[in-house]
PDB file of C-alpha atoms in Angstrom:
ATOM      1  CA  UNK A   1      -8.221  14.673   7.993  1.00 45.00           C
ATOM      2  CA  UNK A   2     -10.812  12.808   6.179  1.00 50.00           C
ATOM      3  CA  UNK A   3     -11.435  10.388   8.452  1.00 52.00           C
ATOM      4  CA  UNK A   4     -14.451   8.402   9.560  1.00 54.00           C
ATOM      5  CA  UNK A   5     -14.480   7.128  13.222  1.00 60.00           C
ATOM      6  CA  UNK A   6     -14.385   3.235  12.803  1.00 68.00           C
ATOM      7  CA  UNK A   7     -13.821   0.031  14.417  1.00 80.00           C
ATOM      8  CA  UNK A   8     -10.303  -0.377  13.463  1.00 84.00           C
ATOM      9  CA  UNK A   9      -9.453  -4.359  15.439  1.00 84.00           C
ATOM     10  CA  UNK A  10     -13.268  -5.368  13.484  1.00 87.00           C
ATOM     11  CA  UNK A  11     -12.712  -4.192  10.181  1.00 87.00           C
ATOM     12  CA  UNK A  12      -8.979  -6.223  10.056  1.00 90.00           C
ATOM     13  CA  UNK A  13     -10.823  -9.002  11.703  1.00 90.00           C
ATOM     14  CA  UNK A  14     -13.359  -9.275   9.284  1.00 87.00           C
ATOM     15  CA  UNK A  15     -10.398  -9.024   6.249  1.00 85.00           C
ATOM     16  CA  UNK A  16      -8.389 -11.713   8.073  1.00 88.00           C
ATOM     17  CA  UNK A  17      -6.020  -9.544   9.665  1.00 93.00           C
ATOM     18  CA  UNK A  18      -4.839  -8.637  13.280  1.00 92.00           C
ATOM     19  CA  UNK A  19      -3.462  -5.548  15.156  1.00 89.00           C
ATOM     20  CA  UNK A  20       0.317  -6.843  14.415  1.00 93.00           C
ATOM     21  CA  UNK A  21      -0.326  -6.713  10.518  1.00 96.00           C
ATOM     22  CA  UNK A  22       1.356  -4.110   8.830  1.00 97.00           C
ATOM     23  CA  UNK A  23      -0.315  -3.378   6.014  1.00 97.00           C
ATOM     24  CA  UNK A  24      -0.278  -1.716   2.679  1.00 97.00           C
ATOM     25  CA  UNK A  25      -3.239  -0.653   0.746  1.00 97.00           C
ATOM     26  CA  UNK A  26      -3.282  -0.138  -3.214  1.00 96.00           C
ATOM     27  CA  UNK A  27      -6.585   1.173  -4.873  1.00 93.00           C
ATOM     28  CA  UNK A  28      -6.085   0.995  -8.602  1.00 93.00           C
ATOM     29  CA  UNK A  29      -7.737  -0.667 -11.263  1.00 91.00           C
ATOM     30  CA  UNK A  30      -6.118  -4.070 -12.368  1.00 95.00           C
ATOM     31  CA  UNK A  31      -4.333  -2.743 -15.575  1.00 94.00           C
ATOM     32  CA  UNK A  32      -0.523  -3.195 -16.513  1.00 89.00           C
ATOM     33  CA  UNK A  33       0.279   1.017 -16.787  1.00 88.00           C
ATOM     34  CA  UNK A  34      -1.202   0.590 -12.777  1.00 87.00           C
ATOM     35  CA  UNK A  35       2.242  -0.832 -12.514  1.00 87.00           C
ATOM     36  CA  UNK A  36       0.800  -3.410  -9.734  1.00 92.00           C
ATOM     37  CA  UNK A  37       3.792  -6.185 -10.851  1.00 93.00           C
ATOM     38  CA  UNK A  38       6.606  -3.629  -9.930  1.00 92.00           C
ATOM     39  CA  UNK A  39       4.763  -3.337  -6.282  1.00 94.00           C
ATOM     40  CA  UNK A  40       4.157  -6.934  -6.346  1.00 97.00           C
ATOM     41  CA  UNK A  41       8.032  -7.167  -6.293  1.00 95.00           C
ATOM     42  CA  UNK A  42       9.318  -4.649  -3.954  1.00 95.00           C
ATOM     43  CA  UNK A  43       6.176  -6.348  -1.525  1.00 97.00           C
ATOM     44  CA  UNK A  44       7.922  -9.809  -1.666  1.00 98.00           C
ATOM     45  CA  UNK A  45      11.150  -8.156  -0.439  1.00 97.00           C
ATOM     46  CA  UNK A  46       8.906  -6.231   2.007  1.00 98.00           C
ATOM     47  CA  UNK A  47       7.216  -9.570   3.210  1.00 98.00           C
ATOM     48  CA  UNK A  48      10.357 -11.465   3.437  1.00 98.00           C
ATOM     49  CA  UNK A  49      11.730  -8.891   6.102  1.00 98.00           C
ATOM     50  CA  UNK A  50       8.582  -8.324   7.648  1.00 98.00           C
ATOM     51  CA  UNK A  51       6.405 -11.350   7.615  1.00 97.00           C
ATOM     52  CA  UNK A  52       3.506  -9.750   9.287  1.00 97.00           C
ATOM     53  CA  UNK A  53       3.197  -7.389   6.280  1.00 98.00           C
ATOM     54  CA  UNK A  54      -0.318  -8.074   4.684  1.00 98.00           C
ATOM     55  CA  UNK A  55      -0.556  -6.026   0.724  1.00 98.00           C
ATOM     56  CA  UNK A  56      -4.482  -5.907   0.055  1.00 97.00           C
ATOM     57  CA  UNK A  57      -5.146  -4.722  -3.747  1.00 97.00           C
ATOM     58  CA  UNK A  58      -8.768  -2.833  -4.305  1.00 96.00           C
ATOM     59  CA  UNK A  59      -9.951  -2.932  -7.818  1.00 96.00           C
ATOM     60  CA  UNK A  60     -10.785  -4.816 -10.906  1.00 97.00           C
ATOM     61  CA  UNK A  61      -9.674  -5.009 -14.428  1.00 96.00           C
ATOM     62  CA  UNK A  62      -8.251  -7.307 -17.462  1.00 96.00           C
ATOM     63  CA  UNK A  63      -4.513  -7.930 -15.246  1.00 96.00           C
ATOM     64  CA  UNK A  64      -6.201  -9.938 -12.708  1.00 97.00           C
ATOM     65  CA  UNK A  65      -5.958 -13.838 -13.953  1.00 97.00           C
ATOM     66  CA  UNK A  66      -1.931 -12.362 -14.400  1.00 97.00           C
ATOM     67  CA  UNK A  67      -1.400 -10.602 -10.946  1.00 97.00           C
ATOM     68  CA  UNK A  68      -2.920 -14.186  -9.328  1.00 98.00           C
ATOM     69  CA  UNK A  69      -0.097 -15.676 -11.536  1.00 98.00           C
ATOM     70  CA  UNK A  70       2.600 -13.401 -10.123  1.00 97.00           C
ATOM     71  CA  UNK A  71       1.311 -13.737  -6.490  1.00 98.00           C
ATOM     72  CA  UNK A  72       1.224 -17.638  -6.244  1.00 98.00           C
ATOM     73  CA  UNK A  73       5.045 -17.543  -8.369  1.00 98.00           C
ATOM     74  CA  UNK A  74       6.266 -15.119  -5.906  1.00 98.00           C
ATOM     75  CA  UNK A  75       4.794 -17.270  -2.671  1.00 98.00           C
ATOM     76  CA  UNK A  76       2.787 -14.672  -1.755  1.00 98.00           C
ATOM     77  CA  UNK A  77      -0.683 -16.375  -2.003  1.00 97.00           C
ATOM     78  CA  UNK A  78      -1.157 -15.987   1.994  1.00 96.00           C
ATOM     79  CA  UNK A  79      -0.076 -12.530   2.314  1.00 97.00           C
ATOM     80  CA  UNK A  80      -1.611 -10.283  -0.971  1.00 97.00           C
ATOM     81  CA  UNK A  81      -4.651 -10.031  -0.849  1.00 96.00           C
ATOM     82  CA  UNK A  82      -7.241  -9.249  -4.260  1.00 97.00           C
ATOM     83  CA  UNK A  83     -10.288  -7.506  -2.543  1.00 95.00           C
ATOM     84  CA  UNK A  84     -12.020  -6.818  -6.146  1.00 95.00           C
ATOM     85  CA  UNK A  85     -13.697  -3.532  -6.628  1.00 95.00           C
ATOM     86  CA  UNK A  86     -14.908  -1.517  -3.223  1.00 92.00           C
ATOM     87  CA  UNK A  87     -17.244   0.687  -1.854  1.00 90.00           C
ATOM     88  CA  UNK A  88     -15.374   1.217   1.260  1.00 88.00           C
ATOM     89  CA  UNK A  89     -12.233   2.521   0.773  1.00 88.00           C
ATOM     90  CA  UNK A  90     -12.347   4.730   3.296  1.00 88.00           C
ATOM     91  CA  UNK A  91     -12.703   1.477   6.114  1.00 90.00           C
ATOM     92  CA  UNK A  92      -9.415  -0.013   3.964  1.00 93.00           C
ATOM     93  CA  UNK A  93      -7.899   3.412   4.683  1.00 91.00           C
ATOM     94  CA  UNK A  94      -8.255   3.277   8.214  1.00 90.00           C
ATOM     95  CA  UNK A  95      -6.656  -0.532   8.668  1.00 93.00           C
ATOM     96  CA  UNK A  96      -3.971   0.388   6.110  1.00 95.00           C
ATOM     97  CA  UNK A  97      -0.371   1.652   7.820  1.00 96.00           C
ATOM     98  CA  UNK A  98       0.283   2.550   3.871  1.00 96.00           C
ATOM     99  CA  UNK A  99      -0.320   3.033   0.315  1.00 94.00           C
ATOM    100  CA  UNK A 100       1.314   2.154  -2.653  1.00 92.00           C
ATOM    101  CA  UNK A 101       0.476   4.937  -5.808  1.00 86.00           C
ATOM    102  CA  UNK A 102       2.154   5.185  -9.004  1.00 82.00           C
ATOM    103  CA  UNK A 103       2.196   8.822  -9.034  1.00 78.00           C
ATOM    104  CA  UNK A 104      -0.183  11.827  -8.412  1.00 81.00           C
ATOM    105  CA  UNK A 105      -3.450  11.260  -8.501  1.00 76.00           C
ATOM    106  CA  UNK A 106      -6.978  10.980  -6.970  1.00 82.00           C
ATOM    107  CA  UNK A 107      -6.292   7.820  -4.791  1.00 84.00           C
ATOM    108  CA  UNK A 108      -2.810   9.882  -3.514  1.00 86.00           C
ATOM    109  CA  UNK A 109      -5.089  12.562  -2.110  1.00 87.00           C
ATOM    110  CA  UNK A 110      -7.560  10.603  -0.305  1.00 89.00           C
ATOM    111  CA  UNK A 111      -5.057   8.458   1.239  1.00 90.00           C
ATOM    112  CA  UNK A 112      -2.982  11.565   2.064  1.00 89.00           C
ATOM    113  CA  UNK A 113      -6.158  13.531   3.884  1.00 89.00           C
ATOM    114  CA  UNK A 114      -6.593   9.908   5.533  1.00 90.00           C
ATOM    115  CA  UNK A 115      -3.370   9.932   7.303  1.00 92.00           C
ATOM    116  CA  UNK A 116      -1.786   7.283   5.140  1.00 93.00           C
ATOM    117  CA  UNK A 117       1.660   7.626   4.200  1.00 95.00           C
ATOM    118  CA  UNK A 118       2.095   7.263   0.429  1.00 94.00           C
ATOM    119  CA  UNK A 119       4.862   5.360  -1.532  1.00 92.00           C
ATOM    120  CA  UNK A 120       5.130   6.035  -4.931  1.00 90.00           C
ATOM    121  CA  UNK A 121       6.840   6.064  -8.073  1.00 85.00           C
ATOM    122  CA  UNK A 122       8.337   9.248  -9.070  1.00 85.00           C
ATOM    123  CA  UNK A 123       5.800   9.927 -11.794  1.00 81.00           C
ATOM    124  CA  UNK A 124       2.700  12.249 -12.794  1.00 76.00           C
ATOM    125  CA  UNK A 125       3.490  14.661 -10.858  1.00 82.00           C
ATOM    126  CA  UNK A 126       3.775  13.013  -7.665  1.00 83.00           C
ATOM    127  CA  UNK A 127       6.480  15.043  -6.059  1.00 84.00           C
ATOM    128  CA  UNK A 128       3.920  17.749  -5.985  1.00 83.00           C
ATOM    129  CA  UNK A 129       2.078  16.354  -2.454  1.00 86.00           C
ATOM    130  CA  UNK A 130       4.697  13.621  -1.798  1.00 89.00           C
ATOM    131  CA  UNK A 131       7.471  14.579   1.018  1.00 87.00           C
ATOM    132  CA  UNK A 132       9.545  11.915   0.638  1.00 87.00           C
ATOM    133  CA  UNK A 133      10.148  10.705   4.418  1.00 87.00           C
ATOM    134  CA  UNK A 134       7.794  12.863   5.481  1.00 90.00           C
ATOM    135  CA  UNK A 135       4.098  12.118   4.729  1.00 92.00           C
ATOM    136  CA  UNK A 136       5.490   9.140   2.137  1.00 92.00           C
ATOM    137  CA  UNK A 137       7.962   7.831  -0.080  1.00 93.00           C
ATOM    138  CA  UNK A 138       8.813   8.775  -3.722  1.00 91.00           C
ATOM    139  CA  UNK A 139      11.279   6.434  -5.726  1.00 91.00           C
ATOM    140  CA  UNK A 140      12.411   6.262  -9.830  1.00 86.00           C
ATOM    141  CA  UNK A 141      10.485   3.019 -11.759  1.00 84.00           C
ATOM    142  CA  UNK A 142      14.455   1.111 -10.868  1.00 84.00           C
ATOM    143  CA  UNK A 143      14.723   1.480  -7.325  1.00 89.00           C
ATOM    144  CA  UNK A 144      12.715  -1.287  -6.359  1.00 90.00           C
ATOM    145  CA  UNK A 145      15.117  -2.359  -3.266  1.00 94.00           C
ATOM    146  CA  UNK A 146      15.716   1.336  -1.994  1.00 94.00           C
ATOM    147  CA  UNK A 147      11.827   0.849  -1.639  1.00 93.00           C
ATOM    148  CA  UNK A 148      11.064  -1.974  -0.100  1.00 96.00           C
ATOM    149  CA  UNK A 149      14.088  -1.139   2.651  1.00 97.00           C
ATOM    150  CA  UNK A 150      12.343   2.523   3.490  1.00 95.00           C
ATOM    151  CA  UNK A 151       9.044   0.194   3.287  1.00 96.00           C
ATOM    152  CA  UNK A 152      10.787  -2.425   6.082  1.00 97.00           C
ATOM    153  CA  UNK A 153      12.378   0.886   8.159  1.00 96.00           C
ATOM    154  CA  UNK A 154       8.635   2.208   8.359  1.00 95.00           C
ATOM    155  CA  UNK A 155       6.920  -1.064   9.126  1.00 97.00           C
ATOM    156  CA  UNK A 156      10.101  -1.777  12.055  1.00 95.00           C
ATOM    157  CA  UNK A 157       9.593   2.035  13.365  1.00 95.00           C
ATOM    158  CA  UNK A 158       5.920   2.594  14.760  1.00 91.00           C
ATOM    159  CA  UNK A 159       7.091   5.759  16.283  1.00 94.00           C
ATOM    160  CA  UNK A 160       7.942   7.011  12.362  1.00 94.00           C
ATOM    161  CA  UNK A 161       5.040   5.950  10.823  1.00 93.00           C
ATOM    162  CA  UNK A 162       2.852   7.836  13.667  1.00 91.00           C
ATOM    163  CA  UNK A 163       4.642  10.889  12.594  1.00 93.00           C
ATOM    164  CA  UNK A 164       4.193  10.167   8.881  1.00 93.00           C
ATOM    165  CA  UNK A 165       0.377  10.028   9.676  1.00 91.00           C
ATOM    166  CA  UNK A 166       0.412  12.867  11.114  1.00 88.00           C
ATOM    167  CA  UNK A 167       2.792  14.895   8.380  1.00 81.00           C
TER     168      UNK A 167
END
């Protein structure tokens, strides 16, 4: 795994979160074919079960006055978090439980050889290193609620997810 040894409790302390977070990391520039409102959505059904859930969002780009917009419409200003662009993605790798991708690519592999479970959009070529239910979730762009309840079943199931990290 590609893994640094880090200080797990002080890097979520320092990003406002705590041990009972569950949270989900997406590294993608701030563009609309990132797809970032569709994982906005299936988060606020996510959140609403599980309202520990934390979403942090690494990147810039034009979309980012409009995914504010979204978050504060869907109430979701307290738990979604915008961390800009980062130079420490593997520290956000190690707090995360799991990542949203829209499909294969780079960010899918690092957060793969990270131990992070990947859920993901049935796209690019993503079914080539995503097992669904075992090291991730894959889903079609209209199965938004089939997500978010594998998404809820992960985040209610510690026992799972430590054998999705491990996948």
């Amino acid at each position: 795994r590609f893994t640094k040894s880090v200080d797990k409790i002080q890097i979520r302390k320092k990003k406002g979160l705590s041990k009972e977070n569950f949270v989900i990391l997406r590294t993608a520039r701030l563009s609309a074919e990132k797809s970032h409102a569709d994982f906005l959505n299936v988060f606020k059904l996510v959140n609403e079960a599980v309202p520990h859930s934390r979403y942090l969002i690494a990147g810039s780009g034009p979309q980012r006055a409009k995914l504010i917009h979204i978050i504060k419409k869907l109430g979701l200003t307290d738990s979604v978090i915008l961390l800009g662009e980062r130079d420490d993605i593997e520290d956000l790798n190690a707090i995360s439980d799991l990542a949203f991708v829209r499909g294969f690519g780079t960010e899918s592999l690092e957060h793969l050889c990270a131990g992070i479970p990947v859920c993901s959009f049935d796209s690019d070529g993503a079914h080539e290193i995503i097992q669904h239910g075992n090291n991730g979730f894959l889903f079609q762009f209209t199965e938004t609620t089939r997500m978010s309840k594998a998404i809820i079943g992960l985040a209610k199931n510690r026992q799972k997810l430590d054998a999705m990290r491990k996948a």
